[in-house]
Amino acid sequence: MLINQFLLLGAALFSLGVYGVLTRKNAVLVLLSVELMLAAVNINLVAFDRYFVDTEAAGQVFALFVITVAAAEVGIGLAIVLLIFRVRKSANVDEFDLMKL
Amino acid sequence: MIEPPSEVTETSFESYAAELGESLGAERVVARHDTVRIYVDSQDWVQTIQSARDNAGLEFFSWLSAIDWSRDVAVGDPVENPEELEERIEVICRLSSVENGDGAHFVSVLDIEKPAIDSLVPVFAGAEWHEREATEMFGISFTGLPNTDHLYLPDSFEGNPLRKSYALLARAVKPWPGDVDVEAMPDASGEQDQNEEQTMGEV
Amino acid sequence: MILTDWFTMPENFVYSAIGVTMLATAYRVVTTRNVVHAVLHLVAALAASAALFLLLGAEFVAWTVVLVYIGAVIVLFLFGIMITRAPLGVETELSHPRRIRIPAAIVSFALFLVIGSTMVGAFKDDVIEPAPQGTMEFGITRTADVGQSIFQRFVIPFEVVSVLLLAALIGAIVLARKDPTEEESEATGTMR
Amino acid sequence: MIGTPIFDVFSTLLAGVNHASRFNDGGALAAGAWMIPVVPMVMAFLIVFFGKRSPWKGWVMATGTMLFVAIYGMALFLMNLVEGITYQGSVWLSDVGTTAFGVLNVEWGWMVDGLSIMMYFLVGVVGVLIFWYARGYMEDDVRYTWFFASFTLFAGGMLVLVSAPNLIQLIVGWELVGVSSYLLIGHYWEEHQNSSAAIKAFMTNKVADVGLFVGAIIIGVSVGSFRFSEILGVVEGESGDSTLAKYAFWAGLAIFIGAMGKSAQFPLHVWLPDAMAGPTPVSALMHAATMVTAGVYLIGRLFPFYMNDLFASDVRTVIIIVGAATLLLAGLLALVQDDIKRVLAYSTLSQLGYMTAAMGAGAYTAGLFHLFTHGFFKALLFLGAGSIIHAVHSNNMSDMGGLRKYMPRTFWTFLIGSFALAGIFPLAGFWSKDEILASIQYDASHGGGAVASTVLVVAIIGAFVTALYMTRTVYLTFFGKYKGDAHPHESPKTMTLPMVGLTIGAVGLGALNIPGITTWFTDSLAARFVAPGDHHATSIEWVLAIIGTAAALAGIALGYRLWHRDAAIQRDRDTFRIPVLYPLLENKYYIDDFYMGNIIRPVRGPLARAVDWFNSHIIDSVVNGAGYLARGLGKTVYLFDQRGIDGVINVSGFAASFAGGMLRLFQTGRVQHYAIMIFAGTVFLVVGLIIF
Amino acid sequence: MTVIDPTVAMHLSEAAVSVELETADMTINIGPQHPSTHGVLRLVARVDGERVHDVNPVIGYMHRGYEKLAEVRTYAQITALVNRIDWVSGFANEVAFISAVEKLMGLEVPDRAKYIRLILTELTRISSHLVFMSSYPLELGATTPLMHALREREHVMDLIEGVTGGRFHPNFNRVGGVKPALGQGASTKKMSQDLPAGFLQATSDAMDQVAGVCDDLDELVTGNEFFQARTVGVGFIPREKALEYGLSGPNLRASGVNFDLRKKGEMVLPYDDFDFDVPIGSNGDCFDRYVVRLQEIRQAMKIVRQAVEKIPAGPLQAKVPRIIKVPSGQAYVRTENPKGEMGYYIVSEGGRIPYRVKIRSASFSNLSILPWILEGALVPDMVAIMGSLDFVLGDVDR
Amino acid sequence: MSFWLLLVIKVGVIVGVVVMPLVLGIIFGELKISAHMQSRIGPYFAGGRFGWAQPLADGLKFMQKEDLVPDAADSAVYRLAPYVVLMGTIATFVIIPFGPDLIARDLDLGVFYLLAVSSLGTLGVLMAGWSSGNKYSLIGGLRAAAQLIAYELPMVLAVVAVAIQAGTLSLNGIVEAQATTELFGLNIHLPYVIIGQGLGFAIFTTAVLAELSRIPFDMPIAESELTMGYLTEYSGIRFTMFFLGEYAGMIAFAAIGATLYLGGWWIPGFSADDNLMNFIGPLVLIGKVLLLAFLFIWFRWTWPRLREDQLQTLAWKWLIPLSLFNIVVTAFFKVVF
């Protein structure tokens, strides 16, 4: 197996995630797209782990960390979306424009 | 034939009825057949019932309904002397005491054309359903009733079924055999005659 | 390595199947017009990534993805979506209009080209080597090794991550709970 | 050797006990002093968890803790008076290893020397009385148990701070005090202004804490250790070219900034008046013994560092100026307050200014002695104020008046506290204030120069102002007619008894350090590892004592003139003019008659009229004018504080928002638009890197 | 007498707090076809997650217009109607109506007839309560009590069937007494002719069986921690509310009101002759309503055992005319139905047909408290509370 | 024979030969046991004696029923949901050891795999609940998800204690560890439920009851409240799949419980190395599975169900602290002895 086949797959997945983050209106879907990007990162990490033959499996360990952080991110993200939904009655990111006020 | 039922069953019952009526300022008190009826002016309706609850110990709300006294009777038997009848609607509310089982019916006479009276819901929350039922069945309007949706009947139903003027559709199509039911059976046997003889003879 | 060689290796068939599934489902994640469908497609994409990890011999990571992502994160997503009443059927208001979608597509495709070309330029046709003796068993990383690595070399990041999780937990609770109502605050008197 | 059995157990458990330096062994008592900070800390948590079920819902636990501290502190204090203790015990919690600046160890320790013993005593004794008082005061509070838990934590944090043998532990205690003060100031968080006061106090302290951190880091890096004994050891064995000496000015300044925050020195004093939002016992403890004294304590702890000419002696000029400014400005502010607690708050500021100025003047003993005596009478005043507030359900003096009749015990104790604060002769405040004046004078003649001389004048004016506002407070509160709505009543015994106890302290503690007669306090403070190196008076400076007393008496006299009449009329500013002028005008006619009948009639000339005119206009208006000036100055300072300083902040905020308003024209406010730009930028960057 | 524990109400509110996540409100239609509505009742409930905001009960799906029908039927015919009002306690419905007619006519019913009425009423009570004992645990998820309780109910139904010939709708009362056994005259003196042979022994056996199942239920249900967790402190009805809404029967007594028409009020059946207690609840929660009913089964068994021993010989019917005409007058007679106060207000203008019959049914009033009691409850509690009120839709809709 | 082929054959054999008959057997057992608990006879006619073929007949009947998809439903998700549920359950059988060598794949993270795979069922239930387009279904699905999340935690923690005591995550390793655990240095070997993990077993069993949505934790399908919860709209073959999934899950968890706590295929008195175990091991495990399954059935037919908030209280306030305590105690003894 080539290392690049995994890296390219990861790049494609990442780009799809980026596309999702850029185009989705619904905040939950934006979060989902971020998950895609993180998954792409994980693929790269594990692939590099195998490629560089790390005796300490650092790539895998960091993939685990990424997963953990992603879980934390989803928890907080959903809580924020829920809060905004409660306040603004909408999960539309276009309306999260407090930065402009 | 049958003797008229005894007017007075117990003196204590009579005196209880009189006392109760007096204490509540009733217009008229009727006590027969173990049933006390206290006539109340419709203006004093809520006030009297509240005072019955608070002062006379009648804190149990049993039921609320009405009687349509009408000359124009579509089904069933009319009253005995229709010409003498004063057409009216009587609202009846039954309260009782949970201490000793006393109870009384509070009656208020309403105009049959536009029957209206104050709602009892502020006094007895449980009156709501009874009043809704009376509203749809008799067309009485209860002032202050929070919810006047039909309780039993479909929302689109029109008319007040328990009014005497409301005809039973089934009855119009096919007369009820009740009229013949009480006649002697065509093949009444001797045994039945015997029975009849026994009962009729002694009464 | 030429393409025909590549196709003679059986694991590359598995890889191709996984890759196609993954890209297809990921595409649906970012384009579908129903929120729940998007989440379910994400499940498929993540399951595909777990399969990819299995292919790479990273078993522990793979099942962690299943346990944490599919078992917990996605369920949380679905729970959150459904509790705020996800509509059945198609919604139109999920994506931006074409005015934004097209530049976004261009940018993300350019990003893919940049990353891809860099990768290709850097690694060319390097092959993933078999692992040295002692770290792998049947081409699968031993879980014990991963565990040792976490608890020896990476113990501080591990602790940091655990604190982060705790903070996220508390933060999520704080964010999601209702504020105390007015009556509650009035109930307590003040005296200085 | 190590004495108490308890300590044996403890030392067996934690085998790494290290007795770094024991110059004058305090014996078992000193070795066991680790309990002083630890017991309140532990108890604070126990109260949180078990308080509600314990007797008196946690009060017994809290007060018992403080009683323990008080008794222990008292024992140490007495022992120290007799023989002087210097003891330092520590437990090495962790050996972090070699760092960029040497071996760094985390140490938990306890210091038992003159300075910390004084603080143990102060916190313990004042604390237990205030805790006792708080039972009555907080009786109906909804968060009664929680209050005592945080209150215990507050005292515990201070004790951690005081017992710290190194800067790190000191910062831990420092922050504990900050956090628990935040909890306590915001105790009635249901009202928005209270919670914002808590935040204000916390944030102001945090700003100052940056200074402390910077200073601590500079010192730690320079010395290679955070321990006071080693830092001061470097100072003592100085040669002038140590790393510490190079950065000493900045380190000293930074640490002083930290101290300014906690001790609420101008211009970082803003949080303290607002901190009155907390319950009164909190204010009392905070002002008397725990929080605001921390800054002075810190300077005292590092005193040799500030005294040494090779090190941070230049900072002392800053310290003395800041102290003097605070003492005057705050004192004037106290003149125009209506809220009784705010009067006391500004008074605390003013007194802290005295302490700071004394420290700046190099008067270690004087500053700490004032801290010590002030702790007692200020706690007394606050408890008195709390008692009044409890009675009339208002903080405003315009709702009080005439309470002397209703609350005799409160009145007398409050009056004694006021006299002590004003520095009236035999009371504790007189001795400590006199000592400060003497020290400043000494400094003025020994290198302090013009600055110190000016400060001396300011301090004397401060004494005058102090007496003035305390007189005003007493008059408006206890004399005249009652103006409130509630029915005032004497507070319960649980509240008045602690006040009586504090009164004893406010009266008698001056005897500890009467220059030339008793030197107990001086001696006890001198028990240190490194000599503080200060000057302290050895005999009464008669001139200064008389001047100081005269200033105080003048303040009282003026106050009497201005406010002794019915306070209901006094507080109305429009009618204020008349009652002051009226008797004078009347007097004029008396004098006129007198002179007409006996002297002037024979003379009959313009001279008599000129004298008359001079008498009625110039002299009277000088007297009046002094009063007005004081009030006006106070008002101006207040306005400057509110408008000027706040205005600068507002302008900067406005500028930022204006700039932002300009910038927002370039922004859509939508994250995703930015994200597109970011990713596009990334792509361009990479492409550019590849191409070029 | 009775102490209503305030902590009970606290328990209820505590239970309600635990679901905190804010969600969109959802309107749920429970019924008309739903496992826990006991027939065709529809509840329009607005729920937020598991919390019920408000409930609007919609009834009338079974409205048969008995009050109107009664205006066109003879008294004998109405007897056949009224036992269909509350079909799980058919016999008990008849007694009140017949007694009201008898009161208007001034008839004195023979003692034996009264005893038979009483025995059958109490058997009906046992049967009705056993239905509750089976269905209520079922609503809380326990299936086994259903089988046990219904099995023993069959023995009771057999007894009723043996006497009246009908299991649900006996139509056994006649004006002036009860129906004579088939082929027998009304005034027969022989016992075997009105009660089936071996009735005494059969009753005693059946009562033993029922006593057995009561003990079983005590072990299987009453003492079960899960059952108590679901019912104790749930659906608390204070005494005042119970009276205000006209709750009667076991529901009222569970709220601590000592009111039983067998002990107080107009005595149409000779309950004075028997030794029995009226079980009273103390907390007014679902558990109390359950326990009160369980105890009532035991008390009813006690009455039945005594009555079967004491039953006097004598005629079954008073002398009544062949054609029953009721003199004009108004009378209200109420009896203690298993569900509560069952009353008939008969207005007669003379003749074979009543002018107006007002039927006061227990379940109607018992159910009317639903909107009040379900406000703020949880969805599972909604089922528990509804079930504990033990209503029958025929009794509600009439 | 290639690795993958062997794996497929093993899974096939285990699922087809052991699990499915066991499922039918347990369904039949539930019918009969419940009948006898309720003084009924139960199935009697199908298959001649005792009605043994009743589950088969039921299955056949279900297959003939129309596979309804409601109009309001999200058809694709609705159709997929039963498979997801069944898949999650079936996948667990991969690592259940029926003997020293009778195991499809002895993963070295066996228990971890198990927890990962069994969480898939939650997803299926949520899918079913949402896609039915029915409010009862939705509430049922949400309840199921909340419940499964809440009970996964105590289950994991209970299993962690076992893993600590055994020192391995592999299920076969755990069985062998039980076979070699010595009681007080005597040469007595007993299952973990007796040595050390009694509390853990109680927690595990409770959590399994909740995971399986069985009484007293069957709120997701509480028929008196939610008609049938997330199953309301399902009919025919898809309902059968849920049904099979439920019972297969019961067997899977019973087998895991038996392996973790009751010694799996090993019985005291035998050596774990004994080749005999390859022959009697499956029977021993099935016997233990039936024992546990009987326990579940017994609970099912005697208790009422709890309320949703009581269930959460039980999980968060009792089971999780208890299981943490269990871990601490286990770790303590592990270190000390």
PDB file of N, CA and C in Angstrom, chain B residues 140-165:
ATOM      1  N   ILE B 140     -78.007  26.202  28.546  1.00  0.00           N
ATOM      2  CA  ILE B 140     -77.855  27.202  29.593  1.00  0.00           C
ATOM      3  C   ILE B 140     -76.503  27.865  29.413  1.00  0.00           C
ATOM      4  N   SER B 141     -76.458  29.181  29.572  1.00  0.00           N
ATOM      5  CA  SER B 141     -75.138  29.797  29.486  1.00  0.00           C
ATOM      6  C   SER B 141     -74.654  30.137  30.891  1.00  0.00           C
ATOM      7  N   PHE B 142     -73.500  29.658  31.201  1.00  0.00           N
ATOM      8  CA  PHE B 142     -72.914  29.890  32.516  1.00  0.00           C
ATOM      9  C   PHE B 142     -71.908  31.016  32.403  1.00  0.00           C
ATOM     10  N   THR B 143     -72.172  32.090  33.077  1.00  0.00           N
ATOM     11  CA  THR B 143     -71.273  33.241  32.997  1.00  0.00           C
ATOM     12  C   THR B 143     -69.985  32.916  33.746  1.00  0.00           C
ATOM     13  N   GLY B 144     -68.872  33.072  33.064  1.00  0.00           N
ATOM     14  CA  GLY B 144     -67.591  32.815  33.720  1.00  0.00           C
ATOM     15  C   GLY B 144     -67.088  31.404  33.571  1.00  0.00           C
ATOM     16  N   LEU B 145     -67.768  30.609  32.778  1.00  0.00           N
ATOM     17  CA  LEU B 145     -67.273  29.242  32.548  1.00  0.00           C
ATOM     18  C   LEU B 145     -66.063  29.304  31.625  1.00  0.00           C
ATOM     19  N   PRO B 146     -64.913  28.816  32.079  1.00  0.00           N
ATOM     20  CA  PRO B 146     -63.685  29.041  31.292  1.00  0.00           C
ATOM     21  C   PRO B 146     -63.686  28.339  29.941  1.00  0.00           C
ATOM     22  N   ASN B 147     -64.309  27.197  29.853  1.00  0.00           N
ATOM     23  CA  ASN B 147     -64.215  26.419  28.623  1.00  0.00           C
ATOM     24  C   ASN B 147     -65.614  25.991  28.226  1.00  0.00           C
ATOM     25  N   THR B 148     -66.072  26.437  27.080  1.00  0.00           N
ATOM     26  CA  THR B 148     -67.439  26.094  26.697  1.00  0.00           C
ATOM     27  C   THR B 148     -67.468  25.119  25.532  1.00  0.00           C
ATOM     28  N   ASP B 149     -66.365  24.436  25.261  1.00  0.00           N
ATOM     29  CA  ASP B 149     -66.373  23.427  24.202  1.00  0.00           C
ATOM     30  C   ASP B 149     -67.366  22.327  24.545  1.00  0.00           C
ATOM     31  N   HIS B 150     -67.833  21.673  23.505  1.00  0.00           N
ATOM     32  CA  HIS B 150     -68.715  20.535  23.754  1.00  0.00           C
ATOM     33  C   HIS B 150     -67.984  19.469  24.538  1.00  0.00           C
ATOM     34  N   LEU B 151     -68.670  18.915  25.499  1.00  0.00           N
ATOM     35  CA  LEU B 151     -68.024  17.875  26.306  1.00  0.00           C
ATOM     36  C   LEU B 151     -68.280  16.509  25.688  1.00  0.00           C
ATOM     37  N   TYR B 152     -69.531  16.250  25.389  1.00  0.00           N
ATOM     38  CA  TYR B 152     -69.892  14.937  24.861  1.00  0.00           C
ATOM     39  C   TYR B 152     -70.099  14.958  23.360  1.00  0.00           C
ATOM     40  N   LEU B 153     -70.809  15.978  22.912  1.00  0.00           N
ATOM     41  CA  LEU B 153     -71.297  15.957  21.546  1.00  0.00           C
ATOM     42  C   LEU B 153     -70.196  16.388  20.593  1.00  0.00           C
ATOM     43  N   PRO B 154     -70.319  16.013  19.349  1.00  0.00           N
ATOM     44  CA  PRO B 154     -69.338  16.470  18.359  1.00  0.00           C
ATOM     45  C   PRO B 154     -69.363  17.990  18.268  1.00  0.00           C
ATOM     46  N   ASP B 155     -68.250  18.557  17.831  1.00  0.00           N
ATOM     47  CA  ASP B 155     -68.155  20.011  17.808  1.00  0.00           C
ATOM     48  C   ASP B 155     -69.212  20.637  16.912  1.00  0.00           C
ATOM     49  N   SER B 156     -69.595  19.903  15.860  1.00  0.00           N
ATOM     50  CA  SER B 156     -70.526  20.498  14.895  1.00  0.00           C
ATOM     51  C   SER B 156     -71.986  20.282  15.292  1.00  0.00           C
ATOM     52  N   PHE B 157     -72.200  19.636  16.413  1.00  0.00           N
ATOM     53  CA  PHE B 157     -73.573  19.289  16.794  1.00  0.00           C
ATOM     54  C   PHE B 157     -74.366  20.546  17.111  1.00  0.00           C
ATOM     55  N   GLU B 158     -75.614  20.538  16.664  1.00  0.00           N
ATOM     56  CA  GLU B 158     -76.479  21.666  16.975  1.00  0.00           C
ATOM     57  C   GLU B 158     -77.683  21.178  17.738  1.00  0.00           C
ATOM     58  N   GLY B 159     -78.204  22.023  18.576  1.00  0.00           N
ATOM     59  CA  GLY B 159     -79.381  21.664  19.354  1.00  0.00           C
ATOM     60  C   GLY B 159     -78.989  21.252  20.753  1.00  0.00           C
ATOM     61  N   ASN B 160     -79.992  21.166  21.631  1.00  0.00           N
ATOM     62  CA  ASN B 160     -79.756  20.822  23.023  1.00  0.00           C
ATOM     63  C   ASN B 160     -80.540  19.559  23.340  1.00  0.00           C
ATOM     64  N   PRO B 161     -79.908  18.424  23.296  1.00  0.00           N
ATOM     65  CA  PRO B 161     -80.626  17.140  23.285  1.00  0.00           C
ATOM     66  C   PRO B 161     -81.522  16.910  24.491  1.00  0.00           C
ATOM     67  N   LEU B 162     -81.204  17.453  25.642  1.00  0.00           N
ATOM     68  CA  LEU B 162     -82.024  17.120  26.792  1.00  0.00           C
ATOM     69  C   LEU B 162     -83.198  18.082  26.970  1.00  0.00           C
ATOM     70  N   ARG B 163     -83.301  19.035  26.079  1.00  0.00           N
ATOM     71  CA  ARG B 163     -84.515  19.839  26.085  1.00  0.00           C
ATOM     72  C   ARG B 163     -85.687  18.942  25.689  1.00  0.00           C
ATOM     73  N   LYS B 164     -86.839  19.232  26.260  1.00  0.00           N
ATOM     74  CA  LYS B 164     -87.999  18.389  25.970  1.00  0.00           C
ATOM     75  C   LYS B 164     -88.436  18.540  24.524  1.00  0.00           C
ATOM     76  N   SER B 165     -88.094  19.665  23.932  1.00  0.00           N
ATOM     77  CA  SER B 165     -88.528  19.892  22.560  1.00  0.00           C
ATOM     78  C   SER B 165     -87.651  19.180  21.547  1.00  0.00           C
TER      79      SER B 165
END
